[in-house]
PDB file of C-alpha atoms in Angstrom:
ATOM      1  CA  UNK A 212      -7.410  -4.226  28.792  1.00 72.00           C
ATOM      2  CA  UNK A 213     -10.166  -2.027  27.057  1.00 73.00           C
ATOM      3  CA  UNK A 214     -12.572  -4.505  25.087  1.00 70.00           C
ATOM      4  CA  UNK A 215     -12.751  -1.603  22.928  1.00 67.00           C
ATOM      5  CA  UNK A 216      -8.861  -1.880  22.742  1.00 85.00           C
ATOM      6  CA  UNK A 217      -8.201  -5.791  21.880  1.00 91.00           C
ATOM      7  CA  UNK A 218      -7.072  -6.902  18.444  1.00 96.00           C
ATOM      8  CA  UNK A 219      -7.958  -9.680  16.397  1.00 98.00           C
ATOM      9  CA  UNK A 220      -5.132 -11.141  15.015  1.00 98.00           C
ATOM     10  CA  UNK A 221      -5.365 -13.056  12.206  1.00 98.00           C
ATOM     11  CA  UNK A 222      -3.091 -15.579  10.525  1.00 98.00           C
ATOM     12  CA  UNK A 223      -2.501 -17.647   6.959  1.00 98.00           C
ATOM     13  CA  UNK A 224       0.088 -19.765   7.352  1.00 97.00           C
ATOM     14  CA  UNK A 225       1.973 -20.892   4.491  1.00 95.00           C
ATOM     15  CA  UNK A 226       3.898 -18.111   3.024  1.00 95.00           C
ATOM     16  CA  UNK A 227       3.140 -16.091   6.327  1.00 97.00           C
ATOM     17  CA  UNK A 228       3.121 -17.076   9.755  1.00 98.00           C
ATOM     18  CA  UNK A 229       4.680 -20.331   8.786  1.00 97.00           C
ATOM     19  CA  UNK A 230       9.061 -19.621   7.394  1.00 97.00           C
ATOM     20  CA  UNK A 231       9.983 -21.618   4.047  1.00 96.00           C
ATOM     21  CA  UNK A 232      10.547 -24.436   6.849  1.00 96.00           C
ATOM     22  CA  UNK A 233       7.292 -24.891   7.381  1.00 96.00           C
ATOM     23  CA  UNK A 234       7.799 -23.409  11.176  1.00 97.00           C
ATOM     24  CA  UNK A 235       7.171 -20.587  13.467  1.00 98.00           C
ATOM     25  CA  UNK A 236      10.240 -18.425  13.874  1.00 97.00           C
ATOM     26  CA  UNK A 237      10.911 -17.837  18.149  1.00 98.00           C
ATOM     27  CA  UNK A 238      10.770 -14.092  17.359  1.00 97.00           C
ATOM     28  CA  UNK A 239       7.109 -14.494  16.081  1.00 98.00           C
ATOM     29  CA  UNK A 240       6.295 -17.258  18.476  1.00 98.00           C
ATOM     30  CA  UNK A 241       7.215 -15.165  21.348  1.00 98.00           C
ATOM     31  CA  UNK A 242       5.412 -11.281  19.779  1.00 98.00           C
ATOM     32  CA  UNK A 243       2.292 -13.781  19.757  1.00 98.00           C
ATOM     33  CA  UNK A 244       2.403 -15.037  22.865  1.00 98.00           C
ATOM     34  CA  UNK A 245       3.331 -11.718  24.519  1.00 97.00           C
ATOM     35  CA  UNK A 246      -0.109 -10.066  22.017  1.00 97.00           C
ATOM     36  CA  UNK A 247      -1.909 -13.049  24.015  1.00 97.00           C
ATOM     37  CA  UNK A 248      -0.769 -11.847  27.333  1.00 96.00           C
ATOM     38  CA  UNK A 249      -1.672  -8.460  26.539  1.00 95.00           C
ATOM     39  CA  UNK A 250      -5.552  -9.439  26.159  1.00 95.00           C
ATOM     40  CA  UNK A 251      -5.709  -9.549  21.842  1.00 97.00           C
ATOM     41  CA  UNK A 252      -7.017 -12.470  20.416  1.00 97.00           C
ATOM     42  CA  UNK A 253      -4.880 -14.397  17.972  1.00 98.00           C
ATOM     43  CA  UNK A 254      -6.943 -16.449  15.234  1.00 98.00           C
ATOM     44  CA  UNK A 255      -5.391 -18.908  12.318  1.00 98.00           C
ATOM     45  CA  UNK A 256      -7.110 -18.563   8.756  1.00 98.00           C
ATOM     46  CA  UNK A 257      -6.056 -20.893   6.588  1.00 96.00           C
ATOM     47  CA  UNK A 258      -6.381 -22.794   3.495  1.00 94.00           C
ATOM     48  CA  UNK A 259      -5.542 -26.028   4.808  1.00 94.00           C
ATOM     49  CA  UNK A 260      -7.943 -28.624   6.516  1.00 95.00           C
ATOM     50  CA  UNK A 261      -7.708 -28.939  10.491  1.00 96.00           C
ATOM     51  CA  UNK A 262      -5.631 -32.000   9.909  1.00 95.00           C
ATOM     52  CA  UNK A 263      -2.801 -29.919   8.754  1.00 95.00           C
ATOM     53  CA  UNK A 264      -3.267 -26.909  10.732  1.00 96.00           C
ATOM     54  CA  UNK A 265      -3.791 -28.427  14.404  1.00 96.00           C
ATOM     55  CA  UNK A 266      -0.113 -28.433  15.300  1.00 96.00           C
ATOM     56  CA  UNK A 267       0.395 -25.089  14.960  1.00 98.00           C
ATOM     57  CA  UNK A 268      -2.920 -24.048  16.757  1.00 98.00           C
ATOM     58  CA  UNK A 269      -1.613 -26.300  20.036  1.00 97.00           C
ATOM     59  CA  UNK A 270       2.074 -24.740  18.977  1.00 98.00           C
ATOM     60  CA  UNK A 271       1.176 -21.119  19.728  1.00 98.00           C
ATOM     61  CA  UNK A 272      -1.118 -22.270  22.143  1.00 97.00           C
ATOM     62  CA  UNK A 273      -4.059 -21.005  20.788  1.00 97.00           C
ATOM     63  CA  UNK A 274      -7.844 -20.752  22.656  1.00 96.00           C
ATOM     64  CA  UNK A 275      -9.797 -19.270  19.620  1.00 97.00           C
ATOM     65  CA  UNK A 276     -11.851 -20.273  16.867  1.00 98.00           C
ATOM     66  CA  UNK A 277     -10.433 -21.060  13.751  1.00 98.00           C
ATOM     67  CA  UNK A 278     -10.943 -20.518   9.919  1.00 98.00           C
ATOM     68  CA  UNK A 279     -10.028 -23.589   7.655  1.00 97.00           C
ATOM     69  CA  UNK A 280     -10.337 -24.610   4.273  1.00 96.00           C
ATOM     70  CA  UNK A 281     -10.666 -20.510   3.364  1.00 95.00           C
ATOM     71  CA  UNK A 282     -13.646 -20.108   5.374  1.00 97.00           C
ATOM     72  CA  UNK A 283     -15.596 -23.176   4.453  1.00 97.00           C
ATOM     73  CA  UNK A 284     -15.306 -24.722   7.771  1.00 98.00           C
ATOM     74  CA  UNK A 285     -14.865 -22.255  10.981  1.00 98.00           C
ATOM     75  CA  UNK A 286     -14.969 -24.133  14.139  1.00 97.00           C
ATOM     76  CA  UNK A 287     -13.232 -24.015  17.386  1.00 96.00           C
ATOM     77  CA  UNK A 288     -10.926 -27.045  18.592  1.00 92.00           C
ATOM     78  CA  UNK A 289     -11.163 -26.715  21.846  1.00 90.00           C
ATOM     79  CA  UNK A 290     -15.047 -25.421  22.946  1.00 91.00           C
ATOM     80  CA  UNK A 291     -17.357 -27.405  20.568  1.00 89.00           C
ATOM     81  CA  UNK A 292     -20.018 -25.274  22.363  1.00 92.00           C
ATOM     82  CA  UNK A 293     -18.630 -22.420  20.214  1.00 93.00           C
ATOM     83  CA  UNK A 294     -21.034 -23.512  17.053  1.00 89.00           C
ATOM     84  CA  UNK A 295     -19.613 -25.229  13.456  1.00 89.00           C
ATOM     85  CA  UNK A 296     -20.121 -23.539  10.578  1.00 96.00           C
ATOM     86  CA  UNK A 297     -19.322 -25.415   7.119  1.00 97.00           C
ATOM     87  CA  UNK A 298     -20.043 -24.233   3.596  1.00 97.00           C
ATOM     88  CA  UNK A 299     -19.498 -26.821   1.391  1.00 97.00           C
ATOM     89  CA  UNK A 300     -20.056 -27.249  -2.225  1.00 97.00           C
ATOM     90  CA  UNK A 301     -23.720 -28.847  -3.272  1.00 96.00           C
ATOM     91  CA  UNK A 302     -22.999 -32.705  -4.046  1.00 97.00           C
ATOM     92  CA  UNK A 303     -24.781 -32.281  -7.686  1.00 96.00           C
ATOM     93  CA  UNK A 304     -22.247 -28.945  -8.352  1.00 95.00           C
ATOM     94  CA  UNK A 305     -19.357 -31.213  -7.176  1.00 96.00           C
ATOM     95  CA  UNK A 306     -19.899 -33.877  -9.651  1.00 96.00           C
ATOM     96  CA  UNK A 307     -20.858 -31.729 -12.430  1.00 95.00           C
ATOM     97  CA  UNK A 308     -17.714 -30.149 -12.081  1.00 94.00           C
ATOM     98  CA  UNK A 309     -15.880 -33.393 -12.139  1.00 95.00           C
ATOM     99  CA  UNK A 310     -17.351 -34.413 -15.339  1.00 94.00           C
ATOM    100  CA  UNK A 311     -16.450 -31.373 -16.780  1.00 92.00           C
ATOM    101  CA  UNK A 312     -12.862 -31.123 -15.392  1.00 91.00           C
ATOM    102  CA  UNK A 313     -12.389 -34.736 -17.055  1.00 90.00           C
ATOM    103  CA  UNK A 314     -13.203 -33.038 -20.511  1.00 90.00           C
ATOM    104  CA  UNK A 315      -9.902 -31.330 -19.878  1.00 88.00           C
ATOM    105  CA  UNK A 316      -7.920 -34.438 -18.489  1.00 89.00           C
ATOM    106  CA  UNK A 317      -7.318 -34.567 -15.163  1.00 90.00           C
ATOM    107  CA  UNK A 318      -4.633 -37.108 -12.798  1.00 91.00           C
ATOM    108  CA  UNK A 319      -6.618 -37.274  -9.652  1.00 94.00           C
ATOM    109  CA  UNK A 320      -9.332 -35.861  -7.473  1.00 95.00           C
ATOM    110  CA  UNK A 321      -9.716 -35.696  -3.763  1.00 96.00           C
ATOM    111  CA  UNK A 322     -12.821 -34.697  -2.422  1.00 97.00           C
ATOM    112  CA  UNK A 323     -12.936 -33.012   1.242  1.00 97.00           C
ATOM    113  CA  UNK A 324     -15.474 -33.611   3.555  1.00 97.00           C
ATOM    114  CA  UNK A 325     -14.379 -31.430   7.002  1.00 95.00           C
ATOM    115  CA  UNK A 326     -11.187 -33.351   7.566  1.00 94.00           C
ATOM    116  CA  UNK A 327     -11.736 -36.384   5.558  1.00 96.00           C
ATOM    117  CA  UNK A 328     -11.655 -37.081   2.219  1.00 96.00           C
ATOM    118  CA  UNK A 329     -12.228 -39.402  -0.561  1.00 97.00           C
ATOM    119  CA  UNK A 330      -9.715 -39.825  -3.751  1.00 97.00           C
ATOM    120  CA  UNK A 331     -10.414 -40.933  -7.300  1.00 96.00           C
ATOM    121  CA  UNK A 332      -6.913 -43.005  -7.520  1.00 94.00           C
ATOM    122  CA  UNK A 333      -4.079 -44.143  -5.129  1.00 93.00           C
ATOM    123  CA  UNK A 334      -1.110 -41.862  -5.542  1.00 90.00           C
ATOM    124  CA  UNK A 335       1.798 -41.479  -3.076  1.00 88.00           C
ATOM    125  CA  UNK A 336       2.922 -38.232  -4.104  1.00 85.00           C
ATOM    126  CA  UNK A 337      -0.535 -36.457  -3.885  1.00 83.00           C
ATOM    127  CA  UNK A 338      -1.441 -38.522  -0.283  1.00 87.00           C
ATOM    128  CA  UNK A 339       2.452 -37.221   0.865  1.00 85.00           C
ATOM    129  CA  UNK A 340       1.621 -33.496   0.285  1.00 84.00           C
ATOM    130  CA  UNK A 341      -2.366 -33.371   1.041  1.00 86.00           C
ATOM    131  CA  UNK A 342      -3.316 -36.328   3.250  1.00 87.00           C
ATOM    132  CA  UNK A 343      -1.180 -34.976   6.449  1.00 89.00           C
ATOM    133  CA  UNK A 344      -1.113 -38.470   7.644  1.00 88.00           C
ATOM    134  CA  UNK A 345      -4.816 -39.728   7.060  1.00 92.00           C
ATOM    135  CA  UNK A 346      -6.022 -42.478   5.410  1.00 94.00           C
ATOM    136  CA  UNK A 347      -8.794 -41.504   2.919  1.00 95.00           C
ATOM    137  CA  UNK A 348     -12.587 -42.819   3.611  1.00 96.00           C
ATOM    138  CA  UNK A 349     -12.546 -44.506  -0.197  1.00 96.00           C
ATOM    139  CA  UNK A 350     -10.740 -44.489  -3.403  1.00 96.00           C
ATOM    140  CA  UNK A 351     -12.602 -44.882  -6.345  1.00 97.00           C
ATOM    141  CA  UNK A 352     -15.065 -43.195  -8.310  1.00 96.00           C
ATOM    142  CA  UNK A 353     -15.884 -39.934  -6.367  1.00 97.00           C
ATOM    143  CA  UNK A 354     -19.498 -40.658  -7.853  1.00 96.00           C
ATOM    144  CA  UNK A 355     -20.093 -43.768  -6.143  1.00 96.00           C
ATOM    145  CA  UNK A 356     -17.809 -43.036  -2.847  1.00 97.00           C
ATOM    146  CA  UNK A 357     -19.091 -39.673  -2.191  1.00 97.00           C
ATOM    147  CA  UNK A 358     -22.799 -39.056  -0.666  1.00 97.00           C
ATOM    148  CA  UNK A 359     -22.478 -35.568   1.486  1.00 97.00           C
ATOM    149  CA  UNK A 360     -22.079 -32.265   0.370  1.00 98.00           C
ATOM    150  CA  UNK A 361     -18.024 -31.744  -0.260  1.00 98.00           C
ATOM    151  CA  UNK A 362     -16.103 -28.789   1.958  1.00 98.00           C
ATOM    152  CA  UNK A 363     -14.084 -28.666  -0.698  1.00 97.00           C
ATOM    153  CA  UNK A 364     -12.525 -30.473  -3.993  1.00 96.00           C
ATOM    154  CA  UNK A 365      -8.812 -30.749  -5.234  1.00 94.00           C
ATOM    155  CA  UNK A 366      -8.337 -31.582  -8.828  1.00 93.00           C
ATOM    156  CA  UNK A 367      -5.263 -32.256  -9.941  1.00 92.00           C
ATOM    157  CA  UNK A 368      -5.429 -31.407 -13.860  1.00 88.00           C
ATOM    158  CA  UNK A 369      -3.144 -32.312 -16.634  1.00 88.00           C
ATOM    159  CA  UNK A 370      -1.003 -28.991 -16.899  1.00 86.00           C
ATOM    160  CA  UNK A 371      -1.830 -28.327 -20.922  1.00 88.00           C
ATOM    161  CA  UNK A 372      -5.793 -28.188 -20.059  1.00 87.00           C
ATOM    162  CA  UNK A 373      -5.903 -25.834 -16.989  1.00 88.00           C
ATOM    163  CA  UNK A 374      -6.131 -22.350 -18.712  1.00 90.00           C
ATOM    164  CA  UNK A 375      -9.207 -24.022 -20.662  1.00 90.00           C
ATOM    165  CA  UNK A 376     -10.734 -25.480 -17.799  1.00 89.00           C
ATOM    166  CA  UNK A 377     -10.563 -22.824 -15.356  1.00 90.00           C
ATOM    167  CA  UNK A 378     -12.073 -20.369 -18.257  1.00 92.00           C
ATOM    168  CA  UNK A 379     -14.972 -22.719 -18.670  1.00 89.00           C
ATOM    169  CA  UNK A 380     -15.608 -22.398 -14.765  1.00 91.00           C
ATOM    170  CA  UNK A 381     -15.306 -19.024 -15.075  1.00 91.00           C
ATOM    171  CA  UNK A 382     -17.952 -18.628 -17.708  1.00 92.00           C
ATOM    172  CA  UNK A 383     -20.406 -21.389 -16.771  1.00 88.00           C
ATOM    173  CA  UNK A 384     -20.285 -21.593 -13.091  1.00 90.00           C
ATOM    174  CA  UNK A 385     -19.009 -18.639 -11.586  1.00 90.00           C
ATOM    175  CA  UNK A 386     -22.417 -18.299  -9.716  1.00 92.00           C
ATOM    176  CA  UNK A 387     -21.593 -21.397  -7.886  1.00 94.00           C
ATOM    177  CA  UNK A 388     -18.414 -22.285  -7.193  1.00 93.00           C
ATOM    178  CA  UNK A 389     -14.660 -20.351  -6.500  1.00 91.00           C
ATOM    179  CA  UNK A 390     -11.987 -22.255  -8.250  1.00 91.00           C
ATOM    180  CA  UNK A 391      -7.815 -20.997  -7.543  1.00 88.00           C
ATOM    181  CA  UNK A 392      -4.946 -22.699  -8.915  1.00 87.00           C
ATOM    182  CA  UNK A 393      -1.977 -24.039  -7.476  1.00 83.00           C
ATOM    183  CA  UNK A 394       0.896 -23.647 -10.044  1.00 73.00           C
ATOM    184  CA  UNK A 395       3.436 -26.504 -10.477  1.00 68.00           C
ATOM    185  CA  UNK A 396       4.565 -28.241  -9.705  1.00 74.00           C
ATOM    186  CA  UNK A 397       1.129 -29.390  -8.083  1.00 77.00           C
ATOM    187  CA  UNK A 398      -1.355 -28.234 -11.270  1.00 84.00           C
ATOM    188  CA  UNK A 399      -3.984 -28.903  -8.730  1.00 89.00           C
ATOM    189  CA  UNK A 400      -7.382 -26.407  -9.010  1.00 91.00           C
ATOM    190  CA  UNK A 401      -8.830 -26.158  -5.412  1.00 93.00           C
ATOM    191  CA  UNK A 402     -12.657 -26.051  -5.911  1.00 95.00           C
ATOM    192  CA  UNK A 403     -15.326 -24.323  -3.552  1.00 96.00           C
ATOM    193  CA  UNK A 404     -18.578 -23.058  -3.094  1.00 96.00           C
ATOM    194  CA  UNK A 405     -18.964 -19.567  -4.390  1.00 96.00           C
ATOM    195  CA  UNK A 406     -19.220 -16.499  -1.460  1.00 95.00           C
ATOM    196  CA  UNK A 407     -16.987 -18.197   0.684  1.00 95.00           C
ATOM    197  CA  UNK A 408     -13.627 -16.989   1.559  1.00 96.00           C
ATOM    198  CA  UNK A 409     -11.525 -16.098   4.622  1.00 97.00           C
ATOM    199  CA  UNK A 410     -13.605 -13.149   5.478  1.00 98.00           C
ATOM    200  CA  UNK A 411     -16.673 -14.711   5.760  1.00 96.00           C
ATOM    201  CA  UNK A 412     -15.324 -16.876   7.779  1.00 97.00           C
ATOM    202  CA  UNK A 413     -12.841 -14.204  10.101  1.00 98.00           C
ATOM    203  CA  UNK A 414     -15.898 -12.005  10.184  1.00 98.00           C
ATOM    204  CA  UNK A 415     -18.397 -14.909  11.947  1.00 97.00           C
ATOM    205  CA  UNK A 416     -15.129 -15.262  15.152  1.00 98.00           C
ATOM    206  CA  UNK A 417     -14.827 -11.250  15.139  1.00 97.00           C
ATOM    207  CA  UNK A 418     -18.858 -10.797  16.097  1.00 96.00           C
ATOM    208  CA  UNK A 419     -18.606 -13.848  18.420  1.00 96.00           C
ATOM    209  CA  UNK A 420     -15.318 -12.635  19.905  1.00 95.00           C
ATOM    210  CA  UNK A 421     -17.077  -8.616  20.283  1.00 95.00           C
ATOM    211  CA  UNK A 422     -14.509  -7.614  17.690  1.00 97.00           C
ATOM    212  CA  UNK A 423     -15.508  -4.526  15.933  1.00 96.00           C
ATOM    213  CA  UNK A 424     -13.984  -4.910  11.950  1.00 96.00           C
ATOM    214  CA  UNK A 425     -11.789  -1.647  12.559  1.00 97.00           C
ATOM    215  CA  UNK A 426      -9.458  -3.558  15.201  1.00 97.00           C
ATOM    216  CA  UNK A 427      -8.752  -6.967  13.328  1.00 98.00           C
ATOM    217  CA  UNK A 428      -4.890  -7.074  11.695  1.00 98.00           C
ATOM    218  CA  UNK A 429      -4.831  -9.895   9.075  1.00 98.00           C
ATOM    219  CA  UNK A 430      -1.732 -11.101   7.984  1.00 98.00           C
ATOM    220  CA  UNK A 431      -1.731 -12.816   4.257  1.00 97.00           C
ATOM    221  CA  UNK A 432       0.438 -13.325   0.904  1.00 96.00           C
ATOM    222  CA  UNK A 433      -1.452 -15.309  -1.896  1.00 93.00           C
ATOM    223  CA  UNK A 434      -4.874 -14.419  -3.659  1.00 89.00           C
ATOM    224  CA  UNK A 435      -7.068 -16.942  -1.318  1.00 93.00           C
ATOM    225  CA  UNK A 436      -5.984 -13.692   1.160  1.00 96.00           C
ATOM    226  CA  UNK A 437      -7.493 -11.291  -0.642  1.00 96.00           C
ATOM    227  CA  UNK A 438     -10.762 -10.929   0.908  1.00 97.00           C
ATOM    228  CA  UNK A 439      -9.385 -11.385   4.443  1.00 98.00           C
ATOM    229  CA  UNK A 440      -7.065  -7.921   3.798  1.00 98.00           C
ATOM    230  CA  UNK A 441      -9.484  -5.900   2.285  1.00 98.00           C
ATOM    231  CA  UNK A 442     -11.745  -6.967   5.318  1.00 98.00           C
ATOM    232  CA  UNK A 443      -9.427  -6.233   8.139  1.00 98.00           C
ATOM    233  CA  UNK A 444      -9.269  -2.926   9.841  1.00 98.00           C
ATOM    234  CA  UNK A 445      -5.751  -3.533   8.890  1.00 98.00           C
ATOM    235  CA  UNK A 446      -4.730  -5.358   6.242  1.00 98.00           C
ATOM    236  CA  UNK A 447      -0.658  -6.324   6.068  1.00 98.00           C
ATOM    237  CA  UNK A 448       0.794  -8.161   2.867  1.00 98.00           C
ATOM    238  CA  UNK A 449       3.786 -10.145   3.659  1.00 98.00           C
ATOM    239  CA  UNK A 450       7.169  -9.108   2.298  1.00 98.00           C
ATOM    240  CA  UNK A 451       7.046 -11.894   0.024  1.00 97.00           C
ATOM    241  CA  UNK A 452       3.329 -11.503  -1.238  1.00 96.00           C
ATOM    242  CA  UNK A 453       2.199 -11.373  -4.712  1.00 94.00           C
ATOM    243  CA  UNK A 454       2.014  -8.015  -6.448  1.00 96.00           C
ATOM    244  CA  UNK A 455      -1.915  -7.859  -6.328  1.00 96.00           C
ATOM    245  CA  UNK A 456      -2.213  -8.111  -2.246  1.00 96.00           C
ATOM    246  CA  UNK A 457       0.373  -5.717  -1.800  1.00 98.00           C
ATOM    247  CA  UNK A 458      -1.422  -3.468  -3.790  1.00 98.00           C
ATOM    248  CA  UNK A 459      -4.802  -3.886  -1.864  1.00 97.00           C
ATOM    249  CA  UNK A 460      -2.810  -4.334   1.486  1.00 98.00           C
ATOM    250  CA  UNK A 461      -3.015  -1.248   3.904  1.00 98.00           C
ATOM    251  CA  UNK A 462       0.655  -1.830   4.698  1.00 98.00           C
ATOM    252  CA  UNK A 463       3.776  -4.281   3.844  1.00 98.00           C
ATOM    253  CA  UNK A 464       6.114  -5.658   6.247  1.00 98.00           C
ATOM    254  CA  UNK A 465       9.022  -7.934   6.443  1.00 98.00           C
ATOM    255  CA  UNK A 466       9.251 -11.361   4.588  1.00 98.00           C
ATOM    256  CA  UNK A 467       8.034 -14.513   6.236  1.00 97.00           C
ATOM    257  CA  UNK A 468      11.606 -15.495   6.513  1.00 97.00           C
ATOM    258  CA  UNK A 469      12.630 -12.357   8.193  1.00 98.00           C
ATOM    259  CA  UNK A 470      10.066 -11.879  11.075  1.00 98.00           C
ATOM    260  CA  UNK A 471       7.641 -10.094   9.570  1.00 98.00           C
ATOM    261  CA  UNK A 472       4.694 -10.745  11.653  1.00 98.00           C
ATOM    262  CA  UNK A 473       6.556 -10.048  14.684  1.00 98.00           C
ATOM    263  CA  UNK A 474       8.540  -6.606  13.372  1.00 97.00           C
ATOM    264  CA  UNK A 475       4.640  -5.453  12.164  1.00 97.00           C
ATOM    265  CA  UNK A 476       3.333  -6.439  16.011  1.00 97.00           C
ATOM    266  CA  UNK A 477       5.875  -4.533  17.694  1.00 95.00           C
ATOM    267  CA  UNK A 478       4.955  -1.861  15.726  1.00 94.00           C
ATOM    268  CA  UNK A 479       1.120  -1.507  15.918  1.00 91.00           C
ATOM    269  CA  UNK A 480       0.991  -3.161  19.664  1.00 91.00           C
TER     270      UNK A 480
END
């Protein structure tokens, strides 16, 4: 194929590549793998840490970098020669934004460091959904356990004090730090550094990959997408996105339940 003419096709997964199942269709499994044999490049961008995101990378069989954490940490699992790049939040920011989240009540607080973490207080629930199977480096006072700079942090807040909290970040430390919500029934606010998103991040495997901008097809459905589709040569909103990324989206296809990915491939391969 025509470097000129290879695609760089990027993925979210929950809510997109990934059915309400939490798996790959065999209809989009097998559009990938034939885009694969056809010379594009196929590239996850996620929201999730590796730990959660590995077994659909080896699933799909995947060779290419990878965007995690939504663009703080883009590295590639199989060629460490490729280069790491992390972004993570300044330690002082991260516990400045603790205290003040407290203010507001909060339940718990993991803080992310690549694909560990540390958590203010045992909780089965919240180590079920986020820990993916490993144990955290220390529980206890994120002040005392955590020395690095944080990838990311996940505050789980009491439901009554998020609109007030997440105003205050927006008002006081917009400059340093991207905050999104999860809605229930986790009431968690995800917490990063500010500048980094999925584009940043899709933008550093396109150059390294010789993929001009124009020929990159992202895939998304939720706001941490945003960037990523206005980025993208071509920008697709899942059937099943929210209102605002469809509106930004160059195009909408099928749900995530229905094949979308691999109906929109067909089409534009």
């Amino acid at each position: 194929m025509n470097e000129a003419a290879r695609k760089l096709i990027a993925l979210d997964l929950d809510g997109t590549l990934l059915t309400k199942q939490k798996v790959i269709s065999p209809r989009t499994k097998r559009m990938l793998a034939e885009a694969k044999q056809l010379g594009h490049h196929v590239v996850i961008a996620t929201g999730r840490p590796p730990r959660a995101s590995l077994n659909y990378y080896h699933e799909l069989g995947l060779v290419t970098p990878m965007v995690n954490f939504n663009g703080a940490l883009v590295h590639h699992v199989t060629d460490e020669a490729w280069g790491h790049h992390h972004f993570p939040l300044d330690r002082e920011t991260a516990l400045c934004v603790i205290d003040i989240c407290e203010r507001y009540g909060i339940h718990n607080v993991m803080a992310e460091v690549k694909d560990d973490y540390y958590l203010q207080q045992h909780d089965h629930q919240f180590l079920k959904i986020l820990a993916d199977g490993r144990e955290p480096l220390g529980i206890g006072v994120i002040h005392d356990l955590l020395q690095d700079h944080p990838t990311s942090l996940l505050i789980q807040a009491q439901e009554a004090g998020i609109p007030e909290l997440r105003k205050h970040l927006r008002e006081h430390h917009a400059h340093v730090v991207e905050h999104r919500y999860w809605g229930t029934p986790w009431n968690v606010i995800e917490v990063m550094k500010a500048g980094v998103n999925k584009a940043t991040g899709l933008s550093l495997i396109a150059e390294s990959l010789g993929v001009a901008r124009e020929q990159v097809i992202a895939f998304g459905d939720e706001d941490n997408d945003f960037e990523m589709i206005q980025y993208a040569g071509t920008g697709v909103a899942m059937g099943n996105a929210n209102p605002e990324l469809k509106a930004m989206a160059d195009v909408i296809c099928d749900t995530n339940d229905n094949d979308g990915i691999a109906m929109m491939l067909e089409r534009l391969l």
